Amino acid sequence: MQFKLLSVAALAATASAQSMNLTATLMNNSMLSNLTSYVSLFPSVLSSLESATNITILAPSNAAFSALLNSSAGMALANNSAAIQPILTYHVLNGTYYASNITSNATFVPTMLSDPAYANVTGGQRVEAITEGMNVTFFSGLLQNASVMQANINFTGGVIHVIDSVLTIPQTIAATAEAAGLSAIAGALTDTNLVTAVDDLMDVTVFVPNNAAFQAIGSAVGNLTMAQLSSILEYHVVNGTVAYSTDLMSGMTIPTLNGNNVTITIMNGSVFVDSAMVVIPDVLVANGVVHVIDAVLNPNATTLTANPTTTMVAFAGASSVSTIPFTSGIPTPTSMLGGGAAAGASSASAAMAASSSTAGAWAPMRTGAVGAAALFAAGGAFMNV
């Protein structure tokens, strides 16, 4: 949605809003009556926001809440009114960010969501902020995106942007893998009993091979012991560093849980981890970030060089198989990255998925999914859609 030039009257209204507190500003905007009702259900949240300074609020419109309530995701959020608080705090950015401050270079902005039940990232869970064409867009969990409909509404504590969908709180690594169709890594983590260990780490970067990557070495994985598979998986995990795409520099080496270092190469605009290419960057998870890659990394083959035109197989003698390894018993994906194709699919379809938009707002705790539609039921009498 392109921003339109403000009329003189709109500019005057915006200027007058500078002296309003948060409640008055929300009540003064007809698109935000639902948000006003939900925030008022939680006096402690409202009081905290009223007293805060230097913040940016991403305010879902009435239509955004309506779309959520009528979506499968909204129907799934049915059992826990307490989940509204983390949803609300995830929509509050630390810092004042006007639309003009957000550029075509992605920025990963800390939010007020720091509850360890939902986020395990130093400084608070992030959203990705970027301008794409004329759109100011915020990406949240599962690459769900929300575009700014009305920008730069000033209030005494900072600025409000009205957005067209409710942000999705990032899920655990395992839940993200299952939800996004990365079934091979989900199964491999389960088989090696690494799910809890990986999900409970703080500040991680995980390079997750897509399903095709595991298929490409299918003949080799059947011969691996659990110890060998665990070591390979640990080579994909960086602990103590959340390295978003903007942090990855060509030539840098990063230590992994395995004990060996991965090497980052940037070539012709593509990012490689050892010889594997990043096909979907910056999938936010509860404890950091995931980058989906097109090959399985091998801690015993770290000298392979990046090749932009050929997918490199790091396991000598391995050949492709017709079925995806490790997927027995793994549930069918409940969501897709960006609302489109599964991340385990081809890079082309996954890239299309990353650019699409749906109504999200999953709010899982790091220990498992929880619902929040009781909140919406409680607030239903206040709905104005």
Tab-separated table of C-alpha atoms in Angstrom:
chain	number	residue	atom	x	y	z
A	1	MET	CA	0.000	0.000	0.000
A	2	GLN	CA	1.532	3.280	-1.090
A	3	PHE	CA	1.584	6.228	1.243
A	4	LYS	CA	-0.555	9.121	0.043
A	5	LEU	CA	0.298	12.737	0.557
A	6	LEU	CA	-1.337	14.072	3.696
A	7	SER	CA	-3.821	16.854	3.308
A	8	VAL	CA	-3.369	20.084	5.226
A	9	ALA	CA	-6.090	18.957	7.625
A	10	ALA	CA	-4.387	15.611	8.200
A	11	LEU	CA	-1.103	17.347	8.872
A	12	ALA	CA	-2.793	19.574	11.412
A	13	ALA	CA	-4.360	16.550	13.102
A	14	THR	CA	-0.989	14.834	13.240
A	15	ALA	CA	0.619	17.887	14.777
A	16	SER	CA	-2.076	18.168	17.428
A	17	ALA	CA	-1.592	14.488	18.310
A	18	GLN	CA	1.893	15.302	19.522
A	19	SER	CA	0.441	16.522	22.815
A	20	MET	CA	-1.892	13.540	23.297
A	21	ASN	CA	-1.118	10.584	25.516
A	22	LEU	CA	-1.354	7.051	24.133
A	23	THR	CA	-4.950	6.357	25.126
A	24	ALA	CA	-6.217	9.613	23.645
A	25	THR	CA	-4.246	9.044	20.455
A	26	LEU	CA	-5.618	5.523	19.996
A	27	MET	CA	-9.175	6.647	20.714
A	28	ASN	CA	-8.752	9.453	18.203
A	29	ASN	CA	-8.092	6.977	15.359
A	30	SER	CA	-11.135	5.099	14.066
A	31	MET	CA	-8.963	2.292	12.648
A	32	LEU	CA	-7.665	1.376	16.107
A	33	SER	CA	-10.805	0.867	18.209
A	34	ASN	CA	-10.132	-2.873	18.569
A	35	LEU	CA	-6.566	-2.308	19.750
A	36	THR	CA	-7.825	0.317	22.192
A	37	SER	CA	-10.280	-2.205	23.635
A	38	TYR	CA	-7.695	-4.965	23.953
A	39	VAL	CA	-5.093	-2.763	25.612
A	40	SER	CA	-7.688	-1.497	28.092
A	41	LEU	CA	-8.301	-5.089	29.233
A	42	PHE	CA	-4.792	-5.087	30.713
A	43	PRO	CA	-4.306	-2.025	32.948
A	44	SER	CA	-0.700	-2.917	33.770
A	45	VAL	CA	0.203	-3.043	30.090
A	46	LEU	CA	-1.585	0.217	29.405
A	47	SER	CA	0.081	1.915	32.368
A	48	SER	CA	3.490	0.710	31.229
A	49	LEU	CA	2.937	2.004	27.710
A	50	GLU	CA	1.535	5.323	28.927
A	51	SER	CA	4.650	5.976	31.007
A	52	ALA	CA	7.128	4.752	28.385
A	53	THR	CA	9.130	7.148	26.253
A	54	ASN	CA	11.045	6.752	23.001
A	55	ILE	CA	8.941	3.855	21.710
A	56	THR	CA	7.297	2.926	18.436
A	57	ILE	CA	3.971	1.107	18.457
A	58	LEU	CA	2.990	-1.047	15.505
A	59	ALA	CA	-0.785	-0.853	15.825
A	60	PRO	CA	-2.853	-3.488	13.971
A	61	SER	CA	-5.927	-2.003	12.359
A	62	ASN	CA	-9.464	-3.162	13.051
A	63	ALA	CA	-9.352	-5.009	9.749
A	64	ALA	CA	-6.142	-6.750	10.823
A	65	PHE	CA	-7.798	-8.075	13.983
A	66	SER	CA	-10.861	-9.097	11.998
A	67	ALA	CA	-8.713	-11.008	9.502
A	68	LEU	CA	-6.927	-12.752	12.354
A	69	LEU	CA	-10.149	-13.804	14.054
A	70	ASN	CA	-11.456	-15.242	10.787
A	71	SER	CA	-8.253	-17.141	9.968
A	72	SER	CA	-7.217	-20.652	10.939
A	73	ALA	CA	-4.436	-19.104	13.024
A	74	GLY	CA	-6.935	-16.998	14.947
A	75	MET	CA	-9.165	-19.985	15.533
A	76	ALA	CA	-6.190	-21.875	16.927
A	77	LEU	CA	-5.522	-19.111	19.454
A	78	ALA	CA	-8.528	-20.070	21.499
A	79	ASN	CA	-7.571	-21.009	24.995
A	80	ASN	CA	-5.444	-18.503	26.884
A	81	SER	CA	-6.274	-14.843	27.427
A	82	ALA	CA	-2.854	-14.278	29.030
A	83	ALA	CA	-1.254	-14.646	25.603
A	84	ILE	CA	-2.450	-11.176	24.608
A	85	GLN	CA	0.214	-9.493	26.743
A	86	PRO	CA	3.195	-10.922	24.828
A	87	ILE	CA	1.387	-10.167	21.564
A	88	LEU	CA	0.944	-6.547	22.608
A	89	THR	CA	4.512	-6.121	23.853
A	90	TYR	CA	5.859	-7.635	20.615
A	91	HIS	CA	4.209	-4.742	18.789
A	92	VAL	CA	6.181	-2.154	20.791
A	93	LEU	CA	9.645	-1.248	19.488
A	94	ASN	CA	12.374	0.131	21.697
A	95	GLY	CA	13.204	3.431	20.027
A	96	THR	CA	11.353	5.987	17.943
A	97	TYR	CA	11.310	4.959	14.290
A	98	TYR	CA	9.581	7.235	11.833
A	99	ALA	CA	8.819	5.843	8.377
A	100	SER	CA	11.725	7.842	6.965
A	101	ASN	CA	14.110	6.061	9.356
A	102	ILE	CA	13.322	2.707	7.741
A	103	THR	CA	15.265	2.133	4.528
A	104	SER	CA	15.736	-0.556	1.888
A	105	ASN	CA	18.469	-2.017	4.101
A	106	ALA	CA	16.914	-4.393	6.609
A	107	THR	CA	17.110	-3.445	10.291
A	108	PHE	CA	16.386	-5.860	13.136
A	109	VAL	CA	14.709	-3.761	15.778
A	110	PRO	CA	14.380	-4.885	19.424
A	111	THR	CA	10.886	-4.990	20.882
A	112	MET	CA	9.592	-4.930	24.425
A	113	LEU	CA	8.957	-8.694	24.287
A	114	SER	CA	11.588	-10.063	26.667
A	115	ASP	CA	9.503	-12.573	28.652
A	116	PRO	CA	11.680	-15.742	28.592
A	117	ALA	CA	8.541	-17.837	28.167
A	118	TYR	CA	8.285	-16.409	24.652
A	119	ALA	CA	11.695	-14.997	23.768
A	120	ASN	CA	15.269	-15.859	24.633
A	121	VAL	CA	17.141	-13.119	22.809
A	122	THR	CA	19.304	-10.560	24.585
A	123	GLY	CA	17.713	-7.113	24.443
A	124	GLY	CA	14.259	-8.407	23.462
A	125	GLN	CA	12.790	-10.240	20.507
A	126	ARG	CA	13.227	-8.535	17.140
A	127	VAL	CA	11.177	-7.555	14.143
A	128	GLU	CA	12.718	-6.937	10.748
A	129	ALA	CA	12.004	-3.455	9.383
A	130	ILE	CA	12.535	-2.657	5.717
A	131	THR	CA	11.229	-0.442	2.928
A	132	GLU	CA	10.274	-2.332	-0.218
A	133	GLY	CA	9.373	0.031	-3.015
A	134	MET	CA	6.933	2.461	-1.421
A	135	ASN	CA	5.979	0.054	1.356
A	136	VAL	CA	7.309	0.110	4.905
A	137	THR	CA	7.125	-3.518	6.009
A	138	PHE	CA	7.761	-5.400	9.247
A	139	PHE	CA	8.569	-9.116	9.193
A	140	SER	CA	7.878	-11.252	12.251
A	141	GLY	CA	7.792	-14.984	13.026
A	142	LEU	CA	7.512	-17.400	10.067
A	143	LEU	CA	8.330	-14.403	7.834
A	144	GLN	CA	4.792	-13.060	8.222
A	145	ASN	CA	4.763	-9.478	7.023
A	146	ALA	CA	2.767	-6.427	7.999
A	147	SER	CA	2.730	-3.257	5.913
A	148	VAL	CA	2.239	0.240	7.240
A	149	MET	CA	-1.151	1.694	6.318
A	150	GLN	CA	-0.822	4.998	8.185
A	151	ALA	CA	2.548	6.245	9.356
A	152	ASN	CA	3.961	8.694	11.870
A	153	ILE	CA	1.116	9.253	14.321
A	154	ASN	CA	2.809	11.116	17.139
A	155	PHE	CA	1.953	10.775	20.819
A	156	THR	CA	3.721	11.817	24.013
A	157	GLY	CA	5.766	8.600	24.237
A	158	GLY	CA	6.851	8.302	20.630
A	159	VAL	CA	5.198	7.330	17.353
A	160	ILE	CA	2.522	4.914	16.097
A	161	HIS	CA	2.295	3.185	12.724
A	162	VAL	CA	-0.981	1.495	11.782
A	163	ILE	CA	-0.235	-1.908	10.191
A	164	ASP	CA	-2.407	-4.226	8.124
A	165	SER	CA	-1.883	-7.490	10.024
A	166	VAL	CA	-1.074	-8.733	13.502
A	167	LEU	CA	2.571	-9.684	14.021
A	168	THR	CA	3.478	-13.322	14.637
A	169	ILE	CA	5.584	-14.049	17.715
A	170	PRO	CA	8.580	-16.158	16.630
A	171	GLN	CA	8.311	-19.822	17.553
A	172	THR	CA	10.921	-22.254	18.803
A	173	ILE	CA	13.364	-23.659	16.288
A	174	ALA	CA	11.672	-27.054	16.293
A	175	ALA	CA	8.171	-25.569	16.012
A	176	THR	CA	9.300	-23.252	13.214
A	177	ALA	CA	10.830	-26.176	11.323
A	178	GLU	CA	7.637	-28.214	11.607
A	179	ALA	CA	5.351	-25.296	10.783
A	180	ALA	CA	7.405	-24.231	7.766
A	181	GLY	CA	7.734	-27.655	6.193
A	182	LEU	CA	11.395	-28.177	7.120
A	183	SER	CA	10.481	-31.706	8.065
A	184	ALA	CA	13.909	-33.312	7.616
A	185	ILE	CA	15.646	-31.113	10.184
A	186	ALA	CA	12.626	-31.419	12.496
A	187	GLY	CA	12.912	-35.199	12.329
A	188	ALA	CA	16.689	-35.224	12.678
A	189	LEU	CA	16.526	-33.093	15.824
A	190	THR	CA	13.885	-35.411	17.234
A	191	ASP	CA	15.851	-38.581	16.408
A	192	THR	CA	18.965	-37.219	18.131
A	193	ASN	CA	17.083	-35.877	21.168
A	194	LEU	CA	18.393	-32.386	20.443
A	195	VAL	CA	15.049	-30.569	20.283
A	196	THR	CA	15.037	-29.320	23.862
A	197	ALA	CA	18.765	-28.621	23.902
A	198	VAL	CA	18.585	-26.433	20.792
A	199	ASP	CA	15.323	-24.717	21.711
A	200	ASP	CA	16.594	-23.805	25.192
A	201	LEU	CA	19.805	-22.130	24.010
A	202	MET	CA	19.982	-18.338	24.231
A	203	ASP	CA	21.053	-16.129	21.317
A	204	VAL	CA	21.523	-18.644	18.510
A	205	THR	CA	22.008	-18.666	14.773
A	206	VAL	CA	21.011	-21.886	13.030
A	207	PHE	CA	21.778	-22.756	9.424
A	208	VAL	CA	18.945	-25.134	8.521
A	209	PRO	CA	19.249	-27.332	5.421
A	210	ASN	CA	16.046	-27.609	3.419
A	211	ASN	CA	14.481	-30.973	2.656
A	212	ALA	CA	16.128	-31.187	-0.760
A	213	ALA	CA	19.516	-30.853	0.934
A	214	PHE	CA	18.870	-33.925	3.071
A	215	GLN	CA	17.515	-35.821	0.075
A	216	ALA	CA	20.708	-35.074	-1.839
A	217	ILE	CA	22.765	-37.029	0.726
A	218	GLY	CA	20.083	-39.596	1.470
A	219	SER	CA	22.303	-42.587	0.725
A	220	ALA	CA	24.768	-41.447	3.385
A	221	VAL	CA	22.475	-40.542	6.273
A	222	GLY	CA	21.319	-44.108	6.795
A	223	ASN	CA	24.866	-45.117	7.679
A	224	LEU	CA	25.368	-42.422	10.310
A	225	THR	CA	25.376	-43.246	14.000
A	226	MET	CA	23.334	-41.002	16.298
A	227	ALA	CA	26.606	-39.534	17.590
A	228	GLN	CA	27.731	-38.709	14.052
A	229	LEU	CA	24.351	-37.197	13.149
A	230	SER	CA	24.369	-35.152	16.360
A	231	SER	CA	27.818	-33.809	15.537
A	232	ILE	CA	26.677	-32.816	12.043
A	233	LEU	CA	23.593	-31.062	13.388
A	234	GLU	CA	25.632	-29.234	16.032
A	235	TYR	CA	27.856	-27.943	13.225
A	236	HIS	CA	24.807	-26.020	11.985
A	237	VAL	CA	24.251	-24.210	15.317
A	238	VAL	CA	26.038	-21.076	16.503
A	239	ASN	CA	25.499	-20.424	20.203
A	240	GLY	CA	25.810	-17.004	21.828
A	241	THR	CA	25.575	-15.002	18.601
A	242	VAL	CA	22.450	-13.919	16.757
A	243	ALA	CA	23.810	-13.267	13.277
A	244	TYR	CA	21.154	-11.703	11.077
A	245	SER	CA	21.900	-11.425	7.368
A	246	THR	CA	23.147	-7.885	7.927
A	247	ASP	CA	25.793	-9.241	10.321
A	248	LEU	CA	27.234	-11.828	7.930
A	249	MET	CA	30.417	-10.627	6.268
A	250	SER	CA	32.496	-12.360	3.643
A	251	GLY	CA	35.506	-14.123	5.125
A	252	MET	CA	34.211	-14.255	8.682
A	253	THR	CA	34.435	-17.520	10.595
A	254	ILE	CA	31.943	-18.446	13.314
A	255	PRO	CA	32.407	-21.163	15.950
A	256	THR	CA	29.637	-23.760	16.175
A	257	LEU	CA	28.396	-26.119	18.886
A	258	ASN	CA	30.376	-28.834	17.129
A	259	GLY	CA	33.604	-27.008	17.976
A	260	ASN	CA	34.550	-26.290	14.373
A	261	ASN	CA	34.087	-22.999	12.560
A	262	VAL	CA	31.845	-22.301	9.589
A	263	THR	CA	33.087	-19.807	7.009
A	264	ILE	CA	30.885	-17.127	5.448
A	265	THR	CA	31.420	-16.151	1.819
A	266	ILE	CA	29.488	-13.522	-0.119
A	267	MET	CA	29.739	-13.971	-3.866
A	268	ASN	CA	27.701	-12.289	-6.608
A	269	GLY	CA	25.209	-11.133	-4.006
A	270	SER	CA	24.651	-14.620	-2.578
A	271	VAL	CA	25.612	-15.655	0.957
A	272	PHE	CA	27.311	-19.018	1.497
A	273	VAL	CA	27.987	-20.951	4.686
A	274	ASP	CA	30.994	-23.099	3.782
A	275	SER	CA	29.731	-24.284	0.369
A	276	ALA	CA	25.983	-24.113	1.121
A	277	MET	CA	23.990	-21.156	-0.177
A	278	VAL	CA	21.489	-19.293	1.986
A	279	VAL	CA	18.158	-19.567	0.159
A	280	ILE	CA	15.884	-18.018	2.814
A	281	PRO	CA	17.536	-15.624	5.279
A	282	ASP	CA	16.357	-14.182	8.565
A	283	VAL	CA	13.594	-16.464	9.797
A	284	LEU	CA	13.091	-15.135	13.323
A	285	VAL	CA	12.818	-17.782	16.047
A	286	ALA	CA	12.252	-17.541	19.788
A	287	ASN	CA	15.958	-17.658	20.625
A	288	GLY	CA	17.553	-16.072	17.587
A	289	VAL	CA	17.503	-16.499	13.837
A	290	VAL	CA	17.412	-19.272	11.238
A	291	HIS	CA	18.886	-19.108	7.746
A	292	VAL	CA	17.674	-21.850	5.396
A	293	ILE	CA	20.483	-23.298	3.255
A	294	ASP	CA	20.527	-25.575	0.206
A	295	ALA	CA	23.019	-28.207	1.422
A	296	VAL	CA	23.869	-30.109	4.580
A	297	LEU	CA	27.129	-28.904	6.130
A	298	ASN	CA	29.850	-31.405	6.923
A	299	PRO	CA	32.254	-30.605	9.795
A	300	ASN	CA	34.787	-32.918	8.104
A	301	ALA	CA	34.642	-31.104	4.763
A	302	THR	CA	35.104	-27.448	5.620
A	303	THR	CA	37.443	-26.652	2.728
A	304	LEU	CA	34.817	-26.876	-0.020
A	305	THR	CA	34.497	-23.537	-1.764
A	306	ALA	CA	31.302	-21.698	-2.608
A	307	ASN	CA	29.940	-22.064	-6.130
A	308	PRO	CA	27.069	-19.761	-7.128
A	309	THR	CA	26.038	-21.957	-10.067
A	310	THR	CA	26.179	-25.441	-8.504
A	311	THR	CA	24.795	-26.850	-5.261
A	312	MET	CA	27.766	-28.453	-3.557
A	313	VAL	CA	27.379	-31.810	-1.767
A	314	ALA	CA	29.737	-31.928	1.198
A	315	PHE	CA	29.521	-35.700	1.679
A	316	ALA	CA	31.756	-37.576	-0.755
A	317	GLY	CA	30.043	-40.472	-2.492
A	318	ALA	CA	26.570	-39.569	-1.253
A	319	SER	CA	23.699	-39.832	-3.698
A	320	SER	CA	20.122	-38.621	-3.768
A	321	VAL	CA	17.141	-40.665	-2.614
A	322	SER	CA	13.471	-40.433	-3.551
A	323	THR	CA	12.132	-39.915	-0.023
A	324	ILE	CA	13.029	-37.192	2.458
A	325	PRO	CA	15.077	-38.610	5.351
A	326	PHE	CA	13.989	-38.331	8.999
A	327	THR	CA	10.401	-37.368	8.204
A	328	SER	CA	8.566	-40.370	9.623
A	329	GLY	CA	6.073	-39.152	12.212
A	330	ILE	CA	6.674	-35.454	11.516
A	331	PRO	CA	3.351	-33.555	11.290
A	332	THR	CA	2.131	-31.896	8.133
A	333	PRO	CA	3.080	-28.190	8.148
A	334	THR	CA	0.562	-25.970	9.933
A	335	SER	CA	1.868	-22.747	8.383
A	336	MET	CA	4.259	-21.672	5.686
A	337	LEU	CA	6.970	-19.061	5.633
A	338	GLY	CA	5.278	-15.840	4.673
A	339	GLY	CA	2.018	-17.720	4.212
A	340	GLY	CA	3.133	-19.361	0.956
A	341	ALA	CA	5.106	-22.463	0.004
A	342	ALA	CA	6.892	-24.589	2.563
A	343	ALA	CA	10.509	-23.718	3.275
A	344	GLY	CA	11.402	-27.309	2.531
A	345	ALA	CA	10.320	-26.767	-1.056
A	346	SER	CA	12.480	-25.435	-3.857
A	347	SER	CA	14.248	-22.155	-3.276
A	348	ALA	CA	12.123	-20.453	-5.940
A	349	SER	CA	8.805	-21.329	-4.329
A	350	ALA	CA	10.189	-20.570	-0.888
A	351	ALA	CA	11.364	-17.167	-2.044
A	352	MET	CA	7.866	-16.453	-3.335
A	353	ALA	CA	6.513	-17.521	0.033
A	354	ALA	CA	8.841	-15.170	1.845
A	355	SER	CA	7.354	-12.210	0.024
A	356	SER	CA	3.671	-13.027	0.552
A	357	SER	CA	1.418	-11.798	3.353
A	358	THR	CA	-1.166	-13.485	5.582
A	359	ALA	CA	-2.869	-12.790	8.884
A	360	GLY	CA	-0.676	-14.412	11.503
A	361	ALA	CA	-0.313	-13.837	15.264
A	362	TRP	CA	0.753	-17.218	16.490
A	363	ALA	CA	1.838	-16.695	20.092
A	364	PRO	CA	3.617	-19.895	21.180
A	365	MET	CA	5.620	-20.073	24.366
A	366	ARG	CA	9.123	-21.438	23.950
A	367	THR	CA	7.935	-24.559	25.728
A	368	GLY	CA	4.995	-25.130	23.375
A	369	ALA	CA	2.144	-23.468	21.550
A	370	VAL	CA	-0.502	-21.670	23.584
A	371	GLY	CA	-3.713	-20.047	22.471
A	372	ALA	CA	-5.060	-16.567	22.965
A	373	ALA	CA	-8.529	-16.493	21.530
A	374	ALA	CA	-10.046	-16.432	24.973
A	375	LEU	CA	-8.665	-12.923	24.938
A	376	PHE	CA	-10.569	-12.154	21.776
A	377	ALA	CA	-13.696	-13.734	23.243
A	378	ALA	CA	-13.256	-11.575	26.344
A	379	GLY	CA	-12.801	-8.537	24.176
A	380	GLY	CA	-15.547	-9.473	21.763
A	381	ALA	CA	-18.086	-7.156	23.348
A	382	PHE	CA	-15.767	-4.271	22.600
A	383	MET	CA	-15.238	-5.200	18.968
A	384	ASN	CA	-15.957	-2.539	16.408
A	385	VAL	CA	-15.390	-4.142	13.025
